[in-house]
Structures are given as structure tokens and as C-alpha cells.
PDB file of C-alpha atoms in Angstrom:
ATOM      1  CA  MET A 470       0.000   0.000   0.000  1.00 39.00           C
ATOM      2  CA  LYS A 471       1.111   3.504  -0.744  1.00 40.00           C
ATOM      3  CA  VAL A 472       1.261   6.109   2.009  1.00 38.00           C
ATOM      4  CA  ASN A 473       0.047   9.547   1.010  1.00 40.00           C
ATOM      5  CA  ARG A 474       1.143  12.919   2.283  1.00 37.00           C
ATOM      6  CA  CYS A 475      -1.380  12.991   5.126  1.00 41.00           C
ATOM      7  CA  GLY A 476       0.035   9.734   6.465  1.00 42.00           C
ATOM      8  CA  CYS A 477      -2.860   7.564   5.315  1.00 44.00           C
ATOM      9  CA  LYS A 478      -2.434   4.295   3.526  1.00 43.00           C
ATOM     10  CA  ASN A 479      -3.931   4.293   0.082  1.00 44.00           C
ATOM     11  CA  ALA A 480      -6.659   1.656  -0.117  1.00 44.00           C
ATOM     12  CA  GLY A 481      -6.523   1.478  -3.898  1.00 46.00           C
ATOM     13  CA  SER A 482      -5.876   3.743  -6.848  1.00 51.00           C
ATOM     14  CA  LEU A 483      -8.023   4.686  -9.805  1.00 56.00           C
ATOM     15  CA  ASN A 484      -5.929   4.591 -12.972  1.00 62.00           C
ATOM     16  CA  LYS A 485      -6.092   3.916 -16.683  1.00 61.00           C
ATOM     17  CA  TYR A 486      -5.554   0.181 -16.146  1.00 66.00           C
ATOM     18  CA  SER A 487      -8.977   0.101 -14.460  1.00 78.00           C
ATOM     19  CA  ARG A 488     -10.484   0.800 -17.884  1.00 84.00           C
ATOM     20  CA  HIS A 489      -8.784  -2.235 -19.432  1.00 88.00           C
ATOM     21  CA  MET A 490      -9.873  -4.523 -16.602  1.00 89.00           C
ATOM     22  CA  PHE A 491     -13.432  -3.218 -16.661  1.00 92.00           C
ATOM     23  CA  THR A 492     -13.891  -3.617 -20.411  1.00 91.00           C
ATOM     24  CA  GLY A 493     -12.273  -7.061 -20.319  1.00 92.00           C
ATOM     25  CA  LEU A 494     -14.660  -8.231 -17.605  1.00 93.00           C
ATOM     26  CA  LEU A 495     -17.570  -6.594 -19.421  1.00 93.00           C
ATOM     27  CA  ALA A 496     -16.711  -8.507 -22.604  1.00 92.00           C
ATOM     28  CA  ALA A 497     -16.350 -11.723 -20.594  1.00 93.00           C
ATOM     29  CA  SER A 498     -19.735 -11.173 -18.943  1.00 91.00           C
ATOM     30  CA  SER A 499     -21.277 -10.610 -22.375  1.00 89.00           C
ATOM     31  CA  PHE A 500     -19.860 -13.927 -23.585  1.00 90.00           C
ATOM     32  CA  LEU A 501     -20.990 -15.753 -20.436  1.00 90.00           C
ATOM     33  CA  LEU A 502     -24.504 -14.319 -20.539  1.00 86.00           C
ATOM     34  CA  SER A 503     -24.807 -15.195 -24.214  1.00 87.00           C
ATOM     35  CA  CYS A 504     -23.702 -18.775 -23.584  1.00 87.00           C
ATOM     36  CA  VAL A 505     -26.109 -19.195 -20.683  1.00 85.00           C
ATOM     37  CA  PHE A 506     -28.960 -17.655 -22.644  1.00 81.00           C
ATOM     38  CA  ILE A 507     -28.371 -19.850 -25.699  1.00 79.00           C
ATOM     39  CA  PHE A 508     -27.929 -22.957 -23.545  1.00 81.00           C
ATOM     40  CA  ILE A 509     -31.273 -22.353 -21.854  1.00 78.00           C
ATOM     41  CA  PHE A 510     -33.079 -22.073 -25.173  1.00 76.00           C
ATOM     42  CA  ILE A 511     -31.308 -25.122 -26.597  1.00 75.00           C
ATOM     43  CA  LEU A 512     -32.377 -27.006 -23.496  1.00 76.00           C
ATOM     44  CA  LEU A 513     -35.942 -25.836 -23.986  1.00 70.00           C
ATOM     45  CA  LEU A 514     -35.755 -26.864 -27.638  1.00 69.00           C
ATOM     46  CA  TYR A 515     -35.162 -30.396 -26.437  1.00 69.00           C
ATOM     47  CA  TRP A 516     -38.710 -30.271 -25.105  1.00 65.00           C
ATOM     48  CA  LYS A 517     -40.500 -28.996 -28.213  1.00 59.00           C
ATOM     49  CA  THR A 518     -43.736 -28.547 -26.329  1.00 54.00           C
ATOM     50  CA  TYR A 519     -42.311 -25.426 -24.710  1.00 54.00           C
ATOM     51  CA  ILE A 520     -40.639 -23.678 -27.612  1.00 54.00           C
ATOM     52  CA  ASN A 521     -40.360 -23.740 -31.362  1.00 58.00           C
ATOM     53  CA  PHE A 522     -37.619 -22.810 -33.824  1.00 57.00           C
ATOM     54  CA  SER A 523     -39.067 -19.391 -34.636  1.00 66.00           C
ATOM     55  CA  PHE A 524     -38.955 -18.446 -30.974  1.00 65.00           C
ATOM     56  CA  PHE A 525     -35.357 -19.638 -30.795  1.00 66.00           C
ATOM     57  CA  ASP A 526     -34.530 -17.341 -33.713  1.00 71.00           C
ATOM     58  CA  ILE A 527     -35.990 -14.447 -31.739  1.00 73.00           C
ATOM     59  CA  ALA A 528     -33.914 -15.413 -28.716  1.00 72.00           C
ATOM     60  CA  LEU A 529     -30.769 -15.601 -30.835  1.00 78.00           C
ATOM     61  CA  GLY A 530     -31.569 -12.160 -32.218  1.00 81.00           C
ATOM     62  CA  LEU A 531     -31.869 -10.800 -28.680  1.00 81.00           C
ATOM     63  CA  VAL A 532     -28.455 -12.237 -27.834  1.00 84.00           C
ATOM     64  CA  ILE A 533     -26.954 -10.530 -30.874  1.00 87.00           C
ATOM     65  CA  ILE A 534     -28.581  -7.227 -29.901  1.00 88.00           C
ATOM     66  CA  LEU A 535     -27.244  -7.593 -26.340  1.00 86.00           C
ATOM     67  CA  ASN A 536     -23.717  -8.112 -27.641  1.00 89.00           C
ATOM     68  CA  ILE A 537     -24.015  -5.126 -29.969  1.00 91.00           C
ATOM     69  CA  ILE A 538     -25.107  -2.917 -27.063  1.00 90.00           C
ATOM     70  CA  ILE A 539     -22.222  -4.152 -24.912  1.00 91.00           C
ATOM     71  CA  GLY A 540     -19.846  -3.557 -27.817  1.00 92.00           C
ATOM     72  CA  ILE A 541     -21.116   0.020 -28.132  1.00 92.00           C
ATOM     73  CA  THR A 542     -20.683   0.435 -24.347  1.00 91.00           C
ATOM     74  CA  ILE A 543     -17.062  -0.713 -24.560  1.00 92.00           C
ATOM     75  CA  PHE A 544     -16.491   1.713 -27.430  1.00 91.00           C
ATOM     76  CA  ASN A 545     -18.030   4.520 -25.352  1.00 89.00           C
ATOM     77  CA  ILE A 546     -15.713   3.709 -22.465  1.00 89.00           C
ATOM     78  CA  TYR A 547     -12.574   3.918 -24.588  1.00 86.00           C
ATOM     79  CA  ASN A 548     -13.876   6.918 -26.511  1.00 83.00           C
ATOM     80  CA  LYS A 549     -14.743   8.632 -23.182  1.00 79.00           C
ATOM     81  CA  LYS A 550     -17.940   9.866 -24.827  1.00 82.00           C
ATOM     82  CA  PHE A 551     -21.350   8.370 -25.442  1.00 85.00           C
ATOM     83  CA  LEU A 552     -22.477   7.829 -28.991  1.00 83.00           C
ATOM     84  CA  PRO A 553     -25.790   9.590 -29.715  1.00 82.00           C
ATOM     85  CA  PHE A 554     -28.781   7.996 -27.941  1.00 81.00           C
ATOM     86  CA  THR A 555     -26.640   5.336 -26.218  1.00 83.00           C
ATOM     87  CA  ARG A 556     -26.066   6.910 -22.799  1.00 83.00           C
ATOM     88  CA  LEU A 557     -29.063   5.329 -21.053  1.00 84.00           C
ATOM     89  CA  LEU A 558     -28.465   1.936 -22.669  1.00 84.00           C
ATOM     90  CA  SER A 559     -24.803   1.958 -21.645  1.00 84.00           C
ATOM     91  CA  ASN A 560     -25.700   2.841 -18.059  1.00 84.00           C
ATOM     92  CA  ILE A 561     -28.254   0.027 -17.908  1.00 85.00           C
ATOM     93  CA  VAL A 562     -25.818  -2.495 -19.385  1.00 86.00           C
ATOM     94  CA  ILE A 563     -23.023  -1.512 -16.984  1.00 87.00           C
ATOM     95  CA  ASN A 564     -25.240  -1.697 -13.895  1.00 84.00           C
ATOM     96  CA  PHE A 565     -26.780  -4.985 -15.024  1.00 85.00           C
ATOM     97  CA  SER A 566     -23.407  -6.552 -15.857  1.00 88.00           C
ATOM     98  CA  ILE A 567     -21.458  -5.648 -12.707  1.00 90.00           C
ATOM     99  CA  PRO A 568     -22.779  -8.582 -10.598  1.00 90.00           C
ATOM    100  CA  VAL A 569     -21.767 -10.963 -13.395  1.00 90.00           C
ATOM    101  CA  MET A 570     -18.400  -9.225 -13.696  1.00 92.00           C
ATOM    102  CA  ILE A 571     -17.801  -9.689  -9.972  1.00 92.00           C
ATOM    103  CA  VAL A 572     -18.484 -13.435 -10.300  1.00 92.00           C
ATOM    104  CA  ILE A 573     -16.076 -13.724 -13.237  1.00 93.00           C
ATOM    105  CA  ALA A 574     -13.468 -11.658 -11.376  1.00 92.00           C
ATOM    106  CA  LYS A 575     -13.710 -14.006  -8.402  1.00 91.00           C
ATOM    107  CA  LEU A 576     -13.010 -16.968 -10.707  1.00 91.00           C
ATOM    108  CA  LEU A 577      -9.949 -15.094 -11.997  1.00 91.00           C
ATOM    109  CA  ASN A 578      -8.786 -14.325  -8.437  1.00 90.00           C
ATOM    110  CA  ILE A 579      -9.597 -10.607  -8.800  1.00 90.00           C
ATOM    111  CA  ASN A 580     -11.156  -9.120  -5.687  1.00 89.00           C
ATOM    112  CA  LYS A 581     -14.531  -7.417  -5.706  1.00 89.00           C
ATOM    113  CA  GLU A 582     -13.077  -4.062  -4.637  1.00 90.00           C
ATOM    114  CA  ALA A 583     -10.886  -3.938  -7.742  1.00 90.00           C
ATOM    115  CA  VAL A 584     -13.950  -4.372  -9.963  1.00 92.00           C
ATOM    116  CA  ILE A 585     -15.825  -1.614  -8.140  1.00 92.00           C
ATOM    117  CA  ARG A 586     -12.776   0.678  -8.334  1.00 91.00           C
ATOM    118  CA  SER A 587     -12.723   0.163 -12.084  1.00 91.00           C
ATOM    119  CA  PHE A 588     -16.425   1.074 -12.221  1.00 92.00           C
ATOM    120  CA  ILE A 589     -15.731   4.260 -10.214  1.00 92.00           C
ATOM    121  CA  TYR A 590     -12.913   5.144 -12.610  1.00 91.00           C
ATOM    122  CA  ILE A 591     -15.171   4.718 -15.650  1.00 90.00           C
ATOM    123  CA  ASN A 592     -17.937   6.716 -13.970  1.00 91.00           C
ATOM    124  CA  ASN A 593     -15.544   9.547 -13.093  1.00 91.00           C
ATOM    125  CA  ASN A 594     -14.343   9.730 -16.685  1.00 88.00           C
ATOM    126  CA  PHE A 595     -17.865  10.303 -17.946  1.00 89.00           C
ATOM    127  CA  VAL A 596     -18.672  12.826 -15.189  1.00 91.00           C
ATOM    128  CA  LEU A 597     -15.627  14.919 -16.108  1.00 89.00           C
ATOM    129  CA  GLN A 598     -16.258  14.598 -19.838  1.00 87.00           C
ATOM    130  CA  TYR A 599     -19.845  15.885 -19.590  1.00 88.00           C
ATOM    131  CA  PHE A 600     -19.228  18.507 -16.914  1.00 90.00           C
ATOM    132  CA  SER A 601     -20.794  21.945 -17.405  1.00 90.00           C
ATOM    133  CA  PRO A 602     -19.921  24.835 -15.040  1.00 91.00           C
ATOM    134  CA  VAL A 603     -22.561  25.520 -12.381  1.00 93.00           C
ATOM    135  CA  PRO A 604     -22.767  27.887  -9.391  1.00 92.00           C
ATOM    136  CA  SER A 605     -20.634  26.645  -6.496  1.00 90.00           C
ATOM    137  CA  ARG A 606     -23.711  26.241  -4.291  1.00 91.00           C
ATOM    138  CA  ARG A 607     -24.983  23.526  -6.642  1.00 93.00           C
ATOM    139  CA  ILE A 608     -21.922  21.361  -5.888  1.00 94.00           C
ATOM    140  CA  LEU A 609     -22.103  19.093  -2.842  1.00 93.00           C
ATOM    141  CA  LEU A 610     -19.122  17.481  -1.129  1.00 93.00           C
ATOM    142  CA  LEU A 611     -20.520  14.443   0.659  1.00 91.00           C
ATOM    143  CA  LEU A 612     -18.349  12.810   3.323  1.00 90.00           C
ATOM    144  CA  PRO A 613     -18.654   9.580   5.318  1.00 88.00           C
ATOM    145  CA  HIS A 614     -19.165   9.881   9.076  1.00 87.00           C
ATOM    146  CA  CYS A 615     -16.069   7.740   9.694  1.00 87.00           C
ATOM    147  CA  ILE A 616     -13.860  10.639   8.618  1.00 86.00           C
ATOM    148  CA  GLN A 617     -14.631  12.246  11.991  1.00 84.00           C
ATOM    149  CA  ASN A 618     -12.233  11.343  14.791  1.00 80.00           C
ATOM    150  CA  SER A 619     -13.720   8.419  16.726  1.00 81.00           C
ATOM    151  CA  THR A 620     -13.070  10.120  20.086  1.00 84.00           C
ATOM    152  CA  CYS A 621     -14.889  13.327  19.102  1.00 83.00           C
ATOM    153  CA  SER A 622     -18.181  14.001  20.902  1.00 82.00           C
ATOM    154  CA  ARG A 623     -19.452  16.652  18.471  1.00 81.00           C
ATOM    155  CA  ARG A 624     -22.471  15.727  16.347  1.00 82.00           C
ATOM    156  CA  ILE A 625     -21.722  16.831  12.795  1.00 80.00           C
ATOM    157  CA  THR A 626     -23.983  14.547  10.746  1.00 77.00           C
ATOM    158  CA  TYR A 627     -26.917  16.948  11.085  1.00 72.00           C
ATOM    159  CA  SER A 628     -24.933  20.188  11.182  1.00 77.00           C
ATOM    160  CA  ILE A 629     -21.360  20.520  10.014  1.00 80.00           C
ATOM    161  CA  ALA A 630     -21.247  23.831  11.883  1.00 78.00           C
ATOM    162  CA  ASN A 631     -20.935  21.849  15.135  1.00 78.00           C
ATOM    163  CA  CYS A 632     -17.289  21.158  14.224  1.00 81.00           C
ATOM    164  CA  VAL A 633     -14.926  23.173  16.473  1.00 80.00           C
ATOM    165  CA  ASN A 634     -11.906  22.662  14.166  1.00 81.00           C
ATOM    166  CA  CYS A 635      -9.832  20.906  16.827  1.00 81.00           C
ATOM    167  CA  GLY A 636      -7.464  19.518  14.191  1.00 76.00           C
ATOM    168  CA  LYS A 637      -7.928  15.834  15.096  1.00 82.00           C
ATOM    169  CA  CYS A 638      -9.521  15.102  11.713  1.00 83.00           C
ATOM    170  CA  GLN A 639      -9.973  16.805   8.353  1.00 85.00           C
ATOM    171  CA  ILE A 640     -13.530  18.026   8.933  1.00 85.00           C
ATOM    172  CA  GLY A 641     -12.401  21.440  10.165  1.00 84.00           C
ATOM    173  CA  ILE A 642     -10.311  22.134   7.066  1.00 87.00           C
ATOM    174  CA  LEU A 643     -13.116  21.065   4.744  1.00 89.00           C
ATOM    175  CA  HIS A 644     -15.664  23.121   6.656  1.00 87.00           C
ATOM    176  CA  GLY A 645     -13.432  26.161   6.215  1.00 87.00           C
ATOM    177  CA  LEU A 646     -13.096  25.464   2.501  1.00 88.00           C
ATOM    178  CA  SER A 647     -16.860  25.107   2.075  1.00 88.00           C
ATOM    179  CA  GLN A 648     -17.357  28.534   3.661  1.00 88.00           C
ATOM    180  CA  LYS A 649     -14.576  30.117   1.634  1.00 89.00           C
ATOM    181  CA  TYR A 650     -15.657  28.722  -1.742  1.00 90.00           C
ATOM    182  CA  ASP A 651     -19.388  28.508  -0.984  1.00 89.00           C
ATOM    183  CA  PHE A 652     -20.012  24.866  -1.903  1.00 91.00           C
ATOM    184  CA  GLY A 653     -22.230  22.399  -0.054  1.00 89.00           C
ATOM    185  CA  LEU A 654     -20.701  20.142   2.580  1.00 90.00           C
ATOM    186  CA  ALA A 655     -22.419  17.344   4.471  1.00 89.00           C
ATOM    187  CA  VAL A 656     -21.574  14.206   6.430  1.00 88.00           C
ATOM    188  CA  ALA A 657     -23.703  11.070   6.067  1.00 85.00           C
ATOM    189  CA  THR A 658     -23.864   7.975   8.265  1.00 81.00           C
ATOM    190  CA  GLY A 659     -25.199   5.759   5.490  1.00 78.00           C
ATOM    191  CA  GLY A 660     -27.031   5.488   2.206  1.00 77.00           C
ATOM    192  CA  THR A 661     -30.436   6.524   3.551  1.00 81.00           C
ATOM    193  CA  LEU A 662     -29.117   9.764   5.056  1.00 82.00           C
ATOM    194  CA  ALA A 663     -26.977  10.423   1.975  1.00 83.00           C
ATOM    195  CA  ARG A 664     -30.049  10.195  -0.271  1.00 85.00           C
ATOM    196  CA  ARG A 665     -31.965  12.540   2.029  1.00 85.00           C
ATOM    197  CA  ILE A 666     -29.105  15.053   2.028  1.00 84.00           C
ATOM    198  CA  ALA A 667     -28.905  14.952  -1.770  1.00 85.00           C
ATOM    199  CA  LYS A 668     -32.663  15.499  -1.990  1.00 85.00           C
ATOM    200  CA  GLU A 669     -32.460  18.527   0.336  1.00 85.00           C
ATOM    201  CA  TYR A 670     -29.434  20.126  -1.356  1.00 86.00           C
ATOM    202  CA  LYS A 671     -30.619  19.417  -4.921  1.00 89.00           C
ATOM    203  CA  PRO A 672     -27.033  19.561  -6.252  1.00 92.00           C
ATOM    204  CA  LYS A 673     -26.059  19.487  -9.900  1.00 93.00           C
ATOM    205  CA  TYR A 674     -22.906  17.531  -9.045  1.00 95.00           C
ATOM    206  CA  ILE A 675     -21.859  15.487  -6.038  1.00 94.00           C
ATOM    207  CA  ILE A 676     -18.260  14.834  -5.028  1.00 94.00           C
ATOM    208  CA  ALA A 677     -18.541  11.812  -2.770  1.00 93.00           C
ATOM    209  CA  VAL A 678     -15.846  10.380  -0.516  1.00 92.00           C
ATOM    210  CA  ALA A 679     -16.408   6.824   0.689  1.00 89.00           C
ATOM    211  CA  CYS A 680     -15.253   3.220   0.475  1.00 88.00           C
ATOM    212  CA  GLU A 681     -15.767   1.137  -2.659  1.00 89.00           C
ATOM    213  CA  ARG A 682     -19.091  -0.361  -1.572  1.00 89.00           C
ATOM    214  CA  ASP A 683     -20.699   2.926  -0.526  1.00 88.00           C
ATOM    215  CA  LEU A 684     -19.459   4.768  -3.617  1.00 90.00           C
ATOM    216  CA  TYR A 685     -20.844   2.055  -5.882  1.00 91.00           C
ATOM    217  CA  SER A 686     -24.295   2.147  -4.279  1.00 88.00           C
ATOM    218  CA  GLY A 687     -24.233   5.953  -4.024  1.00 88.00           C
ATOM    219  CA  ILE A 688     -23.434   6.435  -7.706  1.00 89.00           C
ATOM    220  CA  LYS A 689     -26.343   4.170  -8.661  1.00 87.00           C
ATOM    221  CA  ASP A 690     -28.814   5.648  -6.143  1.00 85.00           C
ATOM    222  CA  SER A 691     -28.049   9.258  -7.098  1.00 86.00           C
ATOM    223  CA  TYR A 692     -28.698   8.795 -10.827  1.00 84.00           C
ATOM    224  CA  PRO A 693     -29.282  11.001 -12.823  1.00 85.00           C
ATOM    225  CA  VAL A 694     -27.282  13.423 -10.612  1.00 90.00           C
ATOM    226  CA  PRO A 695     -23.602  12.882 -11.574  1.00 92.00           C
ATOM    227  CA  VAL A 696     -21.429  11.625  -8.706  1.00 93.00           C
ATOM    228  CA  TYR A 697     -17.649  11.984  -8.825  1.00 94.00           C
ATOM    229  CA  GLY A 698     -16.216   9.347  -6.496  1.00 93.00           C
ATOM    230  CA  LEU A 699     -13.091   9.585  -4.349  1.00 92.00           C
ATOM    231  CA  LEU A 700     -11.916   6.628  -2.302  1.00 91.00           C
ATOM    232  CA  ASN A 701     -11.272   7.296   1.352  1.00 88.00           C
ATOM    233  CA  GLN A 702      -8.114   6.144   3.093  1.00 87.00           C
ATOM    234  CA  ARG A 703      -8.356   3.580   5.912  1.00 87.00           C
ATOM    235  CA  PRO A 704      -5.215   3.479   8.079  1.00 83.00           C
ATOM    236  CA  TYR A 705      -7.127   1.829  10.953  1.00 82.00           C
ATOM    237  CA  GLY A 706      -9.341  -0.397   8.869  1.00 81.00           C
ATOM    238  CA  PRO A 707     -12.862   0.226   7.560  1.00 83.00           C
ATOM    239  CA  CYS A 708     -15.271   2.690   9.175  1.00 82.00           C
ATOM    240  CA  GLN A 709     -12.854   4.117  11.752  1.00 83.00           C
ATOM    241  CA  ASP A 710     -10.812   7.318  11.594  1.00 83.00           C
ATOM    242  CA  THR A 711     -10.639   7.351   7.820  1.00 87.00           C
ATOM    243  CA  CYS A 712      -9.237  10.300   5.900  1.00 85.00           C
ATOM    244  CA  ILE A 713      -8.982  11.861   2.463  1.00 88.00           C
ATOM    245  CA  GLN A 714      -6.050  12.276   0.127  1.00 88.00           C
ATOM    246  CA  MET A 715      -6.206  16.060   0.215  1.00 86.00           C
ATOM    247  CA  ASP A 716      -4.207  16.751  -2.959  1.00 86.00           C
ATOM    248  CA  GLU A 717      -6.684  14.651  -4.936  1.00 89.00           C
ATOM    249  CA  LEU A 718      -9.642  16.372  -3.277  1.00 90.00           C
ATOM    250  CA  PHE A 719      -8.236  19.861  -3.954  1.00 90.00           C
ATOM    251  CA  SER A 720      -7.757  18.979  -7.635  1.00 90.00           C
ATOM    252  CA  SER A 721     -11.326  17.694  -7.864  1.00 91.00           C
ATOM    253  CA  LEU A 722     -12.791  20.746  -6.135  1.00 92.00           C
ATOM    254  CA  SER A 723     -10.731  23.056  -8.342  1.00 91.00           C
ATOM    255  CA  PHE A 724     -12.121  21.381 -11.442  1.00 93.00           C
ATOM    256  CA  PHE A 725     -15.773  21.500 -10.384  1.00 94.00           C
ATOM    257  CA  LEU A 726     -15.608  24.989  -8.861  1.00 90.00           C
ATOM    258  CA  GLN A 727     -13.539  26.276 -11.807  1.00 90.00           C
ATOM    259  CA  GLU A 728     -11.095  28.060  -9.534  1.00 87.00           C
ATOM    260  CA  LYS A 729      -7.933  27.099  -7.717  1.00 85.00           C
ATOM    261  CA  VAL A 730      -8.738  25.567  -4.330  1.00 82.00           C
ATOM    262  CA  VAL A 731      -6.018  25.796  -1.690  1.00 78.00           C
ATOM    263  CA  PRO A 732      -6.117  25.017   2.042  1.00 69.00           C
ATOM    264  CA  PRO A 733      -6.618  28.019   4.322  1.00 63.00           C
ATOM    265  CA  PRO A 734      -3.135  29.477   4.932  1.00 55.00           C
ATOM    266  CA  PRO A 735      -2.010  30.130   8.506  1.00 46.00           C
ATOM    267  CA  CYS A 736      -1.486  33.793   7.687  1.00 36.00           C
ATOM    268  CA  GLY A 737      -2.012  36.115   4.703  1.00 36.00           C
ATOM    269  CA  SER A 738      -4.194  35.027   1.821  1.00 37.00           C
ATOM    270  CA  LEU A 739      -3.922  33.273  -1.492  1.00 35.00           C
ATOM    271  CA  SER A 740      -6.146  33.818  -4.495  1.00 39.00           C
ATOM    272  CA  GLY A 741      -6.790  31.377  -7.293  1.00 41.00           C
ATOM    273  CA  HIS A 742      -6.992  32.068 -10.999  1.00 39.00           C
ATOM    274  CA  MET A 743      -8.601  30.125 -13.807  1.00 38.00           C
ATOM    275  CA  SER A 744      -5.193  29.518 -15.355  1.00 41.00           C
ATOM    276  CA  ASP A 745      -4.148  27.674 -12.201  1.00 46.00           C
ATOM    277  CA  ILE A 746      -6.948  25.104 -12.381  1.00 44.00           C
ATOM    278  CA  PRO A 747      -5.368  21.622 -12.468  1.00 45.00           C
ATOM    279  CA  LYS A 748      -6.462  19.205 -15.149  1.00 51.00           C
ATOM    280  CA  LEU A 749      -7.746  15.893 -13.845  1.00 58.00           C
ATOM    281  CA  ASN A 750      -6.428  12.846 -15.652  1.00 54.00           C
ATOM    282  CA  ILE A 751      -9.231  11.053 -17.485  1.00 50.00           C
TER     283      ILE A 751
END
């Protein structure tokens, strides 16, 4: 595991190799689903009372259509853009195929988290590609409750303003940034609260920090609101005293806010310019 600048161990990176793994598993799932589908209809053909040849032709046509759609989805992933009228179909195919991809990955000794990380990478690519500037108040940074220090007695899930900026976790810094740059900031204890927060804020974009499982479910549950996912860091294991790779978060905020985001300096002030906005690798 890599150790980042805040001292946290990196739980897993999102990189270009995630795209290759994802598309490979997607193609494998397409082949497996096609084989299973054809086998079922061949089996039913054995008992001619249930099915006839014309119906089998229809089934074979459906398999061909499924493979064409998956092929278009793979092309969209590598092209980093959706072909006209294929965005919804690609999203449906990806969400439908992920459980099958996880099964295939397990057979290939690839862990489930790696598959989900590849999904997050693909999702982030599309979010960045189709981004349109919006007012900063329409951007929500959604954090997991485990980022708060486990010994802290302050309740911040219902009001981030309860943070006293003691310095034991990163909440204080992020609260200061949200006030300085005027973007939404909230902490959620789970998927139900996260959905309620998103409904109340009505954001155009969500930058979500969480583990693989929560990011995966959050991206699906928030559709059609685009969610840009950042993996949290877990030096003490899951759900306890987690943290964020701040350099990555600052780059993401700078992109979505369209101005340079820097941590509050101890003295003086720094101003950002559009020319200083970092480009995220997609």
C-alpha cells in the first residue's frame, strides 16, 4: 500500500488500467450471458412442447442485440464519450453486468473491490467529460461519518457547523473550505441519510468520498445526478478514523468549482486564478 502525504495508507488507486480490466470483464460477462442464454433455449428446444424454432430465432436475435449494445458500451468507455442515444443503454448495461463481472473476477482471483474501483474510474471519466460549469452552491461534497475522529463528541452529521476545528480530523479544514468557496458540505452515516441530504441540497454535481461499496451504491442511487467518487483512506481499517487524500480532493474541487482551491493558509491570503486550475487525468 502507498502512504500519502497525510500519512494515510492508500486503499486502492483509480488509474487507466482500471479501464482495461473493466472492459475485459464486461466482454467476458457478455460472452458468459450469451452462452447461458443460448444454452437455456437449446435445453428448452429439447422439449418442443415449450418452444419452437421461430422463438429460438428471436432469442438468438436478442443475444446478438445484447452483444451489440455491450460492444457500443465498450467503445463509449474507450472513446470517453457516449455515442448519440446510447447513454441510457450503456448505463443500464453496466449496472446490469457488474454482478456478473464480480463473479467472473472471483473466478480469476480478482477481488470485488478492484472491480468496483474500475467502475468508479469509468464513472468519473464520464462525469468529467460531460461537466458543465454551475454555481458553487450547486456542488455538494458528501463525506462519510467515519472521517470524523472516533473520540470526538461533536455531532456533525446533522450540522457541520458543530465542528470546532480541533485539528484531530480533516472536517475542520473542509468546513473552512466550504465557507470560503461557498459549496455544499455534508456528512452522512449511510445510504439513507446520503439520499436525504442529496434530496435537500438538490445539487447538480456530487463529489462523494467513501469506500468502494458505498461509492458504488451511491453512484447508482443518485442517478441522474452525476457523482464523482473519491476513495477514502483507511489506516485503521474500515469505518474508523478514515481520511482523504487532500491533494486529490483539492484537484477535484478546483475542477468542479472552476477556480484554484487551496487550504486556508495560517497567515495572509492566497487567491486562485482560472489559469491555475489543475487538469484531472481522465
